XYZ file of C-alpha atoms in Angstrom:
742
model
C 0.000 0.000 0.000
C 1.376 3.410 -0.922
C 2.087 5.769 1.999
C 0.036 8.935 2.251
C 1.648 11.975 0.700
C -0.001 14.570 2.891
C -0.194 16.582 5.121
C 2.610 18.478 3.501
C 4.162 20.201 6.516
C 7.190 18.162 7.601
C 8.277 17.752 11.165
C 11.569 19.294 12.173
C 14.444 16.798 12.297
C 15.973 16.047 15.708
C 19.742 16.275 16.150
C 21.758 13.579 14.388
C 22.608 10.511 16.442
C 25.653 8.252 16.171
C 25.699 5.874 13.201
C 24.231 2.436 13.823
C 26.793 -0.184 14.817
C 24.976 -2.795 12.770
C 25.698 -0.707 9.667
C 29.409 -0.595 10.399
C 29.610 -4.354 10.903
C 27.408 -5.361 7.968
C 28.881 -3.086 5.290
C 32.229 -2.734 3.611
C 34.056 0.580 3.789
C 32.642 2.040 0.546
C 29.094 0.923 1.359
C 29.359 2.427 4.830
C 30.493 5.739 3.370
C 27.483 5.773 1.016
C 25.085 4.874 3.834
C 26.294 7.541 6.241
C 26.761 10.408 3.776
C 23.321 11.955 4.181
C 23.849 15.604 3.216
C 24.443 17.018 -0.224
C 24.549 15.275 -3.609
C 26.075 11.783 -3.747
C 26.815 9.662 -6.808
C 27.354 5.975 -6.020
C 28.919 4.029 -8.891
C 27.888 0.484 -8.001
C 29.697 -2.193 -9.975
C 27.841 -5.371 -10.902
C 27.162 -7.556 -7.860
C 28.568 -4.979 -5.443
C 25.591 -4.841 -3.078
C 23.862 -1.664 -4.253
C 20.457 -2.798 -2.954
C 21.961 -3.564 0.443
C 23.491 -0.081 0.455
C 20.171 1.588 -0.369
C 18.340 -0.456 2.298
C 20.820 0.431 5.014
C 20.782 4.091 4.005
C 16.987 4.175 4.269
C 17.149 2.685 7.754
C 20.042 4.973 8.705
C 18.159 8.123 7.646
C 15.116 7.154 9.722
C 17.326 6.115 12.637
C 19.026 9.516 12.472
C 15.671 11.213 12.915
C 14.605 12.010 9.364
C 10.815 11.526 9.249
C 10.154 8.644 6.810
C 7.470 10.735 5.094
C 10.217 13.133 4.016
C 12.172 10.443 2.141
C 11.476 9.731 -1.539
C 12.821 6.501 -3.049
C 12.546 6.213 -6.837
C 13.121 2.855 -8.532
C 12.428 1.242 -11.891
C 10.222 -1.607 -10.643
C 7.617 -1.748 -7.928
C 9.133 -5.012 -6.700
C 12.479 -3.312 -6.061
C 10.872 -0.537 -3.997
C 8.766 -2.967 -1.980
C 11.769 -5.173 -1.261
C 13.881 -2.238 -0.091
C 11.203 -0.875 2.229
C 10.552 -4.351 3.640
C 14.231 -5.014 4.313
C 14.694 -1.570 5.860
C 11.750 -2.224 8.210
C 13.359 -5.492 9.302
C 16.594 -3.621 10.065
C 14.906 -0.854 12.048
C 11.134 -0.903 12.480
C 7.884 -0.530 10.546
C 8.278 3.242 10.349
C 10.438 2.606 7.260
C 7.306 1.497 5.432
C 6.085 5.106 5.567
C 8.816 6.121 3.136
C 7.403 7.183 -0.236
C 8.867 4.436 -2.428
C 7.940 3.387 -5.948
C 8.660 3.727 -9.629
C 8.909 7.097 -11.356
C 5.613 6.392 -13.112
C 3.755 5.210 -9.995
C 4.942 8.228 -8.012
C 3.936 10.519 -10.864
C 0.498 8.922 -10.891
C 0.071 9.493 -7.163
C 1.137 13.124 -7.369
C -0.895 13.894 -10.469
C -4.091 12.562 -8.899
C -3.775 15.577 -6.581
C -2.262 18.191 -8.879
C -3.479 17.379 -12.404
C -6.258 19.952 -12.115
C -3.576 22.579 -12.787
C -3.112 20.983 -16.222
C -6.816 20.688 -17.040
C -7.189 17.003 -16.130
C -9.782 15.425 -13.869
C -8.406 13.508 -10.874
C -9.915 10.267 -12.195
C -7.930 10.320 -15.438
C -7.311 6.943 -17.100
C -3.822 5.598 -17.785
C -3.632 4.030 -21.244
C -1.130 1.401 -22.400
C 0.665 1.283 -25.794
C -2.097 -0.801 -27.334
C -4.687 1.811 -26.346
C -2.442 4.529 -27.748
C -2.228 2.691 -31.060
C -6.021 2.559 -31.164
C -6.209 6.327 -30.740
C -3.662 6.852 -33.516
C -5.727 4.629 -35.782
C -8.799 6.764 -35.112
C -6.841 9.960 -35.757
C -5.312 8.691 -38.989
C -8.795 7.902 -40.235
C -10.414 11.156 -39.107
C -7.540 13.250 -40.476
C -7.448 11.290 -43.743
C -3.790 10.457 -43.284
C -2.165 7.344 -44.672
C -5.117 6.023 -46.624
C -3.907 3.813 -49.466
C -0.333 5.009 -49.047
C 1.386 1.830 -47.881
C 4.560 3.740 -47.082
C 2.858 5.686 -44.303
C 4.144 4.442 -40.926
C 1.963 1.928 -39.095
C 0.182 2.877 -35.873
C 2.868 1.066 -33.867
C 5.655 2.999 -35.530
C 3.755 6.282 -35.080
C 3.450 5.632 -31.333
C 7.121 4.694 -31.197
C 8.037 7.980 -32.864
C 5.806 10.012 -30.545
C 7.191 8.253 -27.460
C 10.827 8.587 -28.493
C 10.271 12.247 -29.232
C 9.107 12.754 -25.654
C 11.683 10.559 -23.913
C 14.666 11.822 -25.881
C 13.580 15.458 -25.800
C 13.621 15.764 -29.600
C 11.116 17.405 -31.934
C 9.200 15.110 -34.285
C 11.035 16.396 -37.347
C 14.433 16.137 -35.651
C 13.751 12.559 -34.527
C 12.492 11.500 -37.958
C 15.630 12.872 -39.584
C 17.856 11.118 -37.046
C 16.215 7.694 -36.841
C 13.393 7.392 -39.375
C 14.827 8.993 -42.489
C 12.652 6.821 -44.736
C 9.602 8.631 -43.284
C 10.984 12.088 -44.069
C 8.084 12.876 -46.429
C 5.575 12.288 -43.618
C 7.219 14.462 -40.950
C 4.488 17.146 -41.186
C 1.722 14.526 -40.993
C 3.357 12.955 -37.953
C 3.509 16.375 -36.310
C -0.208 16.809 -37.034
C -0.989 13.433 -35.460
C 1.115 14.349 -32.408
C -0.876 17.552 -31.847
C -4.248 15.830 -32.227
C -3.090 12.910 -30.056
C -2.326 15.289 -27.193
C -5.644 17.075 -27.655
C -7.570 13.790 -27.733
C -6.019 12.599 -24.476
C -6.767 15.854 -22.687
C -10.370 15.945 -23.930
C -10.999 12.377 -22.756
C -8.953 12.584 -19.537
C -6.377 10.025 -20.673
C -2.640 9.862 -19.970
C -0.133 7.478 -21.484
C 3.045 6.387 -19.715
C 5.047 9.267 -21.155
C 2.424 11.793 -20.031
C 2.900 10.733 -16.404
C 6.522 11.875 -16.482
C 5.959 14.876 -18.738
C 3.104 16.151 -16.584
C 5.055 15.607 -13.348
C 7.819 17.754 -14.791
C 5.284 20.322 -16.014
C 3.681 20.851 -12.611
C 7.145 21.397 -11.147
C 8.268 23.795 -13.888
C 5.066 25.711 -14.579
C 3.477 26.029 -11.136
C 5.870 27.532 -8.560
C 3.495 26.910 -5.655
C 3.348 23.183 -6.467
C 7.108 23.033 -6.928
C 7.674 24.688 -3.564
C 5.189 22.387 -1.860
C 6.826 19.217 -3.196
C 10.403 20.450 -2.727
C 9.553 21.128 0.923
C 7.790 17.801 1.230
C 10.853 15.618 0.580
C 14.083 16.416 2.390
C 15.992 13.388 1.066
C 15.756 11.758 -2.350
C 17.258 8.424 -3.421
C 17.252 7.068 -6.982
C 18.099 3.508 -7.978
C 19.472 2.501 -11.427
C 20.177 6.112 -12.333
C 21.981 5.058 -15.525
C 18.576 4.038 -16.895
C 16.927 7.447 -16.486
C 15.848 9.512 -19.461
C 16.218 13.315 -19.717
C 12.748 13.917 -18.247
C 13.466 11.775 -15.184
C 16.803 13.507 -14.648
C 15.026 16.882 -14.822
C 12.421 15.695 -12.291
C 15.149 14.630 -9.853
C 16.846 18.013 -10.207
C 13.598 19.910 -9.639
C 12.492 17.798 -6.665
C 15.880 18.297 -4.969
C 16.106 22.011 -5.755
C 15.725 23.235 -2.186
C 18.240 21.019 -0.380
C 20.312 18.986 -2.902
C 20.138 15.994 -0.539
C 19.959 13.504 -3.373
C 21.805 10.212 -3.726
C 21.694 8.362 -7.041
C 22.996 4.830 -7.403
C 23.895 3.258 -10.729
C 26.569 1.826 -12.983
C 27.534 3.627 -16.165
C 28.890 0.284 -17.439
C 25.369 -1.142 -17.343
C 23.625 1.621 -19.311
C 21.984 -0.468 -22.060
C 18.493 0.945 -22.590
C 18.951 3.841 -24.994
C 16.258 2.307 -27.218
C 13.797 3.088 -24.409
C 15.061 6.652 -24.101
C 17.617 6.096 -21.314
C 20.448 8.591 -21.615
C 24.008 7.515 -20.742
C 24.867 11.197 -20.298
C 22.643 11.505 -17.210
C 24.970 9.520 -14.958
C 28.106 10.937 -16.573
C 26.883 14.530 -16.159
C 25.423 14.181 -12.648
C 28.409 15.972 -11.029
C 27.825 18.904 -13.408
C 24.105 18.985 -12.615
C 24.847 18.852 -8.875
C 28.110 20.708 -8.109
C 30.137 19.411 -5.137
C 28.904 15.860 -5.766
C 30.589 13.219 -3.632
C 31.605 10.246 -5.784
C 31.696 6.817 -4.108
C 32.665 3.605 -5.931
C 31.405 0.162 -4.884
C 33.941 -2.257 -6.360
C 33.810 -5.347 -4.143
C 31.780 -8.011 -5.947
C 29.803 -10.607 -3.979
C 28.629 -12.659 -6.946
C 31.363 -13.919 -9.265
C 34.765 -15.568 -9.080
C 37.831 -13.412 -9.639
C 38.587 -15.155 -12.944
C 35.203 -14.035 -14.285
C 35.722 -10.532 -12.901
C 39.149 -10.292 -14.554
C 37.409 -10.864 -17.878
C 34.572 -8.392 -17.226
C 37.103 -5.756 -16.123
C 38.946 -6.305 -19.410
C 35.718 -5.929 -21.416
C 34.856 -2.551 -19.941
C 38.443 -1.301 -19.738
C 38.277 -0.458 -23.464
C 35.224 1.800 -23.009
C 35.824 5.282 -24.373
C 34.080 7.056 -21.482
C 33.499 5.632 -18.026
C 33.915 5.995 -14.282
C 37.012 3.863 -13.831
C 36.493 0.963 -11.433
C 38.020 -2.482 -10.950
C 35.797 -5.213 -9.563
C 37.360 -7.602 -7.058
C 36.075 -10.378 -4.821
C 37.019 -12.597 -1.903
C 35.368 -15.581 -3.607
C 38.098 -18.125 -4.296
C 38.444 -20.861 -6.911
C 36.683 -21.133 -10.240
C 37.878 -21.629 -13.804
C 38.774 -19.204 -16.529
C 35.914 -18.320 -18.875
C 35.759 -20.532 -21.957
C 35.869 -19.070 -25.477
C 34.647 -21.494 -28.141
C 34.461 -21.009 -31.900
C 31.925 -23.382 -33.480
C 31.862 -24.120 -37.196
C 28.377 -22.650 -37.705
C 25.160 -21.938 -35.807
C 24.125 -25.580 -35.850
C 27.453 -26.617 -34.318
C 27.096 -23.800 -31.786
C 23.674 -25.120 -30.722
C 24.995 -28.680 -30.393
C 27.982 -27.537 -28.338
C 25.833 -25.559 -25.887
C 23.295 -28.388 -25.571
C 26.071 -30.937 -24.955
C 27.595 -28.751 -22.247
C 24.207 -28.330 -20.569
C 23.710 -32.103 -20.541
C 27.180 -32.534 -19.033
C 26.526 -29.884 -16.381
C 23.278 -31.591 -15.409
C 25.133 -34.888 -14.988
C 27.579 -33.088 -12.694
C 24.667 -31.984 -10.505
C 24.145 -28.408 -11.738
C 20.440 -27.503 -11.355
C 18.890 -26.653 -14.721
C 17.491 -23.353 -13.436
C 21.012 -22.271 -12.463
C 22.032 -22.284 -16.139
C 21.232 -19.457 -18.561
C 21.908 -18.877 -22.245
C 22.030 -15.192 -23.159
C 22.000 -13.550 -26.586
C 21.933 -10.146 -28.258
C 18.605 -10.547 -30.105
C 15.648 -12.909 -29.757
C 16.184 -14.666 -33.077
C 19.759 -15.632 -32.129
C 18.444 -18.569 -30.088
C 16.219 -20.204 -32.726
C 18.628 -22.996 -33.681
C 19.406 -23.659 -30.034
C 15.695 -23.893 -29.227
C 15.309 -26.598 -31.872
C 18.321 -28.486 -30.506
C 17.039 -28.298 -26.928
C 13.575 -29.436 -27.998
C 15.111 -32.370 -29.878
C 16.971 -33.379 -26.721
C 13.849 -32.847 -24.578
C 15.569 -30.215 -22.425
C 12.886 -27.928 -20.993
C 13.587 -24.210 -21.208
C 11.920 -20.930 -20.423
C 12.496 -18.174 -22.971
C 12.080 -14.866 -21.214
C 9.481 -12.511 -22.663
C 5.859 -12.893 -23.717
C 2.756 -10.803 -23.382
C 1.721 -9.324 -20.065
C -1.723 -9.918 -18.654
C -3.007 -6.482 -19.614
C -1.785 -6.925 -23.209
C -4.004 -9.954 -23.904
C -7.094 -8.911 -25.868
C -9.611 -10.800 -23.728
C -8.147 -9.416 -20.487
C -8.182 -5.913 -21.963
C -11.901 -6.396 -22.569
C -12.519 -7.085 -18.874
C -10.286 -4.216 -17.758
C -12.174 -1.871 -20.101
C -15.429 -2.467 -18.188
C -13.663 -1.419 -14.999
C -12.086 1.595 -16.648
C -15.396 3.117 -17.723
C -16.684 2.597 -14.177
C -13.700 4.519 -12.788
C -13.720 7.113 -15.580
C -17.058 7.356 -17.462
C -15.405 9.716 -19.963
C -12.870 7.100 -21.106
C -13.789 7.321 -24.805
C -11.343 4.607 -25.834
C -12.726 1.968 -23.452
C -16.305 2.847 -24.386
C -15.417 2.336 -28.041
C -13.989 -1.117 -27.253
C -17.081 -2.160 -25.299
C -19.577 -0.916 -27.885
C -17.780 -2.786 -30.662
C -18.320 -6.008 -28.710
C -22.067 -5.647 -29.189
C -23.501 -7.721 -32.002
C -24.475 -5.596 -35.043
C -22.489 -2.541 -33.833
C -19.639 -1.471 -36.113
C -17.046 1.310 -35.895
C -19.294 3.922 -37.515
C -22.221 3.199 -35.205
C -19.948 3.212 -32.162
C -18.550 6.616 -33.142
C -22.047 8.021 -33.706
C -23.089 6.856 -30.245
C -20.022 8.323 -28.567
C -20.271 11.635 -30.383
C -23.746 12.067 -28.872
C -22.819 11.253 -25.270
C -19.176 12.294 -24.853
C -20.060 15.750 -23.529
C -22.655 14.441 -21.054
C -21.960 14.774 -17.343
C -22.823 11.096 -16.933
C -22.266 9.138 -20.178
C -23.795 6.011 -18.620
C -27.058 7.815 -17.918
C -26.972 9.431 -21.363
C -26.573 6.032 -23.032
C -29.739 4.824 -21.320
C -31.619 7.548 -23.209
C -29.896 6.892 -26.538
C -32.281 5.723 -29.339
C -30.687 2.315 -29.927
C -31.246 0.318 -33.107
C -33.576 -2.681 -32.963
C -30.792 -5.200 -33.653
C -28.541 -4.050 -30.808
C -30.939 -2.399 -28.365
C -31.074 -5.437 -26.078
C -27.281 -5.854 -26.095
C -26.757 -2.214 -25.103
C -29.293 -2.544 -22.291
C -27.501 -5.625 -20.901
C -24.178 -3.785 -21.018
C -25.550 -0.753 -19.188
C -27.243 -2.933 -16.583
C -23.945 -4.680 -15.836
C -22.018 -1.397 -15.609
C -24.650 0.078 -13.310
C -24.241 -2.925 -11.016
C -20.476 -2.372 -10.900
C -21.011 1.227 -9.821
C -22.922 0.150 -6.722
C -20.934 0.549 -3.511
C -20.065 -2.439 -1.364
C -19.038 -4.772 -4.197
C -15.586 -6.322 -3.709
C -13.104 -6.623 -6.551
C -13.704 -10.362 -6.675
C -17.456 -9.806 -6.917
C -16.932 -7.242 -9.669
C -14.970 -9.800 -11.686
C -17.706 -12.404 -11.246
C -20.407 -9.936 -12.322
C -18.400 -8.959 -15.409
C -17.907 -12.614 -16.362
C -21.627 -13.319 -16.045
C -22.174 -10.713 -18.754
C -18.978 -11.222 -20.770
C -18.885 -15.034 -21.045
C -21.133 -15.372 -24.158
C -19.403 -12.391 -25.819
C -16.020 -13.908 -24.994
C -16.918 -17.276 -26.555
C -18.267 -15.549 -29.675
C -15.259 -13.266 -30.164
C -12.604 -15.911 -29.494
C -14.407 -19.041 -30.650
C -11.228 -20.611 -32.038
C -9.370 -20.898 -28.726
C -11.512 -19.555 -25.900
C -10.816 -22.524 -23.553
C -7.098 -21.656 -23.574
C -7.820 -17.947 -23.129
C -10.150 -18.722 -20.206
C -7.083 -19.603 -18.089
C -5.818 -16.044 -18.591
C -9.128 -14.649 -17.385
C -9.058 -16.902 -14.303
C -5.588 -15.607 -13.493
C -6.763 -12.020 -13.973
C -9.587 -12.747 -11.530
C -7.099 -14.010 -8.955
C -5.017 -10.866 -9.388
C -8.094 -8.626 -9.001
C -9.135 -10.491 -5.861
C -5.995 -9.275 -4.121
C -7.058 -5.612 -4.379
C -9.381 -3.578 -2.184
C -9.706 -0.467 -4.371
C -10.610 -0.332 -8.051
C -8.332 2.607 -8.876
C -5.342 0.873 -7.276
C -5.902 -2.181 -9.458
C -6.283 -0.104 -12.634
C -3.135 1.899 -11.863
C -1.082 -1.214 -11.199
C -2.479 -3.023 -14.244
C -1.235 -0.136 -16.379
C 1.991 0.753 -14.594
C 3.372 -2.592 -13.384
C 1.312 -5.442 -14.851
C 2.095 -9.052 -13.902
C 3.445 -11.400 -16.544
C 1.076 -13.923 -18.069
C 1.525 -17.163 -16.168
C 3.312 -15.438 -13.297
C 0.956 -16.920 -10.707
C 1.065 -20.467 -12.026
C 3.008 -23.136 -10.181
C 6.175 -24.099 -12.043
C 6.059 -27.840 -12.399
C 9.836 -28.172 -12.803
C 13.123 -26.344 -12.947
C 13.946 -25.071 -16.429
C 16.895 -23.783 -18.336
C 16.654 -20.026 -18.988
C 17.042 -18.565 -22.480
C 17.022 -14.792 -22.438
C 17.998 -11.674 -24.300
C 20.648 -9.779 -22.381
C 18.308 -6.835 -21.880
C 15.820 -9.115 -20.108
C 18.570 -10.701 -17.992
C 19.844 -7.490 -16.395
C 19.604 -7.720 -12.623
C 19.579 -11.538 -12.625
C 22.354 -14.067 -12.012
C 23.089 -17.764 -12.513
C 25.875 -20.190 -11.617
C 26.591 -20.912 -15.280
C 26.069 -18.514 -18.174
C 26.514 -19.097 -21.912
C 26.673 -16.041 -24.186
C 26.097 -17.165 -27.770
C 26.422 -15.654 -31.232
C 29.384 -13.515 -30.217
C 30.209 -13.195 -33.901
C 31.332 -10.430 -36.199
C 28.230 -8.625 -37.448
C 26.026 -9.963 -34.657
C 27.688 -8.704 -31.494
C 27.994 -5.776 -31.791
C 24.910 -5.642 -33.954
C 25.509 -4.753 -37.593
C 23.160 -1.790 -36.992
C 25.515 -0.350 -34.358
C 27.319 2.058 -36.686
C 27.874 5.162 -34.568
C 30.561 5.106 -31.848
C 27.927 5.677 -29.135
C 25.978 2.648 -30.340
C 29.084 0.449 -30.348
C 29.920 1.589 -26.827
C 26.471 0.551 -25.654
C 26.998 -2.843 -27.292
C 30.224 -3.184 -25.279
C 28.284 -2.425 -22.107
C 25.717 -5.018 -23.159
C 28.417 -7.702 -23.269
C 29.659 -6.525 -19.875
C 26.161 -6.905 -18.419
C 25.872 -10.410 -19.875
C 29.254 -11.565 -18.561
C 28.609 -10.219 -15.061
C 25.508 -12.432 -14.726
C 27.733 -15.503 -14.158
C 28.723 -16.648 -10.682
C 30.927 -19.698 -11.324
C 31.248 -20.535 -15.028
C 31.125 -18.412 -18.156
C 31.116 -19.590 -21.779
C 31.609 -17.176 -24.694
C 30.525 -18.929 -27.883
C 30.491 -17.816 -31.518
C 29.970 -19.433 -34.944
C 32.661 -19.159 -37.605
C 29.973 -18.786 -40.266
C 26.588 -17.095 -39.972
C 24.447 -17.004 -43.078
C 22.442 -13.871 -43.760
C 18.794 -13.760 -44.708
C 19.552 -13.921 -48.445
C 22.204 -16.668 -48.127
C 24.555 -14.559 -50.235
C 26.745 -13.149 -47.488
C 28.034 -14.323 -44.157
C 29.028 -12.695 -40.925
C 31.325 -14.857 -38.880
C 34.401 -15.170 -36.793
C 34.826 -13.743 -33.308
C 33.275 -10.456 -32.249
C 35.682 -7.485 -32.136
C 35.011 -7.427 -28.395
C 36.414 -10.951 -28.111
C 39.397 -10.031 -30.212
C 40.317 -7.310 -27.699
C 40.473 -9.699 -24.736
C 43.883 -10.925 -23.498
C 44.189 -14.644 -24.228
C 45.578 -15.243 -20.746
C 42.135 -14.530 -19.248
C 40.311 -17.304 -21.153
C 40.639 -20.939 -22.102
C 39.746 -22.996 -25.189
C 37.957 -26.323 -24.702
C 38.659 -29.628 -26.397
C 36.394 -30.526 -29.295
C 33.092 -32.222 -28.359
C 32.710 -35.927 -29.109
C 30.382 -35.373 -32.057
C 32.788 -33.000 -33.812
C 33.939 -33.899 -37.320
C 37.656 -34.553 -37.871
C 37.798 -31.829 -40.517
C 36.993 -28.572 -38.790
C 37.436 -25.102 -40.184
C 40.730 -24.770 -38.350
C 42.043 -28.332 -38.779
C 43.396 -30.660 -36.146
C 40.057 -32.387 -35.542
C 38.712 -29.739 -33.156
C 37.028 -26.343 -33.294
C 39.485 -24.377 -31.212
C 39.540 -20.633 -30.850
C 41.665 -19.247 -33.680
C 44.216 -16.500 -33.275
C 42.273 -13.222 -33.167
C 44.765 -11.366 -35.355
C 44.102 -10.947 -39.096
C 45.160 -14.171 -40.860
C 48.027 -13.888 -43.386
C 47.060 -13.185 -46.990
C 47.916 -16.688 -48.082
C 44.851 -17.938 -46.177
C 42.518 -16.131 -48.550
C 40.731 -18.581 -50.828
C 40.455 -18.181 -54.599
C 37.038 -17.063 -55.673
C 35.204 -16.096 -58.830
C 31.601 -15.940 -60.004
C 32.001 -19.328 -61.614
C 33.861 -20.912 -58.719
C 36.705 -21.875 -61.040
C 39.921 -22.802 -59.253
C 41.881 -20.954 -61.928
C 40.280 -17.633 -61.066
C 42.494 -14.956 -59.490
C 42.628 -14.742 -55.672
C 40.791 -11.914 -53.918
C 43.245 -10.238 -51.561
C 43.482 -7.422 -49.064
C 43.055 -4.067 -50.829
C 41.384 -5.491 -53.967
C 38.393 -3.685 -55.434
C 35.454 -6.080 -55.814
C 31.877 -5.944 -57.066
C 28.857 -7.537 -55.342
C 25.544 -8.014 -57.247
C 23.590 -6.139 -54.532
C 26.056 -3.989 -52.554
C 27.964 -2.725 -55.613
C 31.668 -1.904 -55.593
C 33.840 -2.039 -52.485
C 37.343 -2.559 -51.136
C 38.550 -5.656 -49.242
C 39.603 -4.376 -45.797
C 40.123 -7.589 -43.841
C 40.534 -11.340 -44.297
C 38.311 -12.762 -41.539
C 38.792 -16.491 -42.200
C 39.927 -18.733 -45.059
C 36.573 -18.219 -46.775
C 35.273 -14.874 -45.570
C 36.295 -11.266 -46.150
C 35.326 -7.887 -44.753
C 34.494 -5.456 -47.551
C 33.795 -1.736 -47.255
C 31.066 -0.676 -49.707
C 30.554 2.989 -50.518
C 26.764 2.925 -50.039
C 26.268 0.038 -47.613
C 29.222 0.226 -45.242
C 31.188 -2.795 -44.019
C 29.931 -6.279 -44.868
C 31.446 -9.655 -44.035
C 30.992 -11.922 -47.042
C 31.467 -15.658 -47.485
C 33.337 -16.499 -50.692
C 31.243 -19.596 -51.413
C 28.042 -17.558 -51.589
C 28.844 -13.901 -52.161
C 29.414 -14.053 -55.961
C 32.152 -11.436 -55.805
C 33.902 -10.189 -58.919
C 37.326 -8.582 -59.045
C 37.293 -5.067 -60.450
C 40.400 -4.818 -62.650
């Protein structure tokens, strides 16, 4: 339950007392410094596995113990679970007064504040929070009403439009500027996108809707545009703490600065080496520029790692050492033993999958629990061959991802009934519910809503609406059910049951192909709803921090974890495999700018620091592209930078052919330097052995990429070619159909 924000007048703080002895005994020197530095701006650079959560927990307890009223402390995190865990652990250290700390995500805190202050911006206090799917629906309506797109198939889809609008907000860029920077192929539609953006904002305000971005934007607005509100909130919180600061976007950084304006008692904790979410709008510059934003910042480094062996840490230190810009730190540990990380070069993706599967089988025989093993990768499709191999061997795995409960269409239907009860002016939810009625189409639904949207009570106005004969009864049943939900005294569980009484026949009609399977999702949604006392609390949480589908189900067995690296951040396993560490795949071929490549380096660092005891870095020598005409392969440049002394190469697996790409009957890691020119294979369009060799510096022609220059010999059968219009490409000589340009 969220603590109460008000009354706003804080109590005066009593004199500081001596630091808790339990803190001194339970923390290392750097952690203790961070815990007990309570005045002025503090930047804590917390290396992976260095106990940042423990530090935040002890600092919370220490502040309260020193006499700071818990109501004056604001803790901002990126997940609700993290905030709840910190407040719980702090209460165990001290007492339950720690639970009165205002702790939650940026978005949840914004929601709580805006319920009180949104009137300044023209919003009603019962505004509805919409998710990306809802936003896409609004964009679809606007595109139609504004006659944009139409038959023009090049016009961006509703999903892309929402992505552009959201990135514009989170990155602080104008629509035109963003389109030029990231969506150049939509240059001709920049004006139309600006038009949609203006109407999208107007639509949300008129219907009392806010999307996720609006929560942050409007929090910043009330601080910037209304001095009395700013003063009230700046006085309200005397100490601010922010977790995972490297993941903040420019708006969140501005909010932190504004909230701390009166006292500058703000501590942010993060790791610049784990800043990997720029695609969501996170800005690496926030953590790097914090000392400039808050002069006289005290910088504290947490470098003692409590997770991994030193041999793994030596490798992760070497990965990040090459970063162009960083807060220098060297992770160390008192954990003894362990083996050097393994680097393995497989012949191709199939061989890579077999190697990883064989190692997993061997680890299981040695007693390693399956759920203590993870396979991480840069992009979701990188695991496809491995998934087939694991399925063939009947090794159960859990691939991280999937739709959340509030993203499933049938669950969104149920939530929409509740949303119009909480906010009768929620035009989007009304539209969804009306379209469920038999014989009601989009045009009819819009005609109905245009007649009642300005009514004080849309539900009462709909009762008077002259319904058509074919859908009059359906509308009456809908209104009867909604009226029942509005009656006081009904629990959340009872509300769900009443909705299902009405919705069941509609549900079976709309999803007739697979409604039995979907029914399990609805049952789970009902269980989630039953845990809430207040309707608005459920709706806020369903939008801001929805549970994963299947999250409440009992796991019948321990499973191997397959995960993208982005989804694995914050987690750890005894054994970690990182696969597809190949040229052109890690870093991604799309990472062209230096800043993008630096983020890819940090991504590898995050992946490697997930391992406690064993780490495997695996790559295929050959990776065929989508058109089978070119190949990316060989070790990633990041692997090539690593000192060989920090890693080991394994013996070939039993199934390996005696004629591997590197000879000797095993697929060992090759030398990472550029092979001598004599290793380049002859090649010609005809494949004739008498054709001239293609060598370093030759000009060549590709049927698609055009003319280029050979810049590197990657392996005996692959070259790196720089093309004037397409950049660097790694091409396989057996498939690329290269011609020498004489």
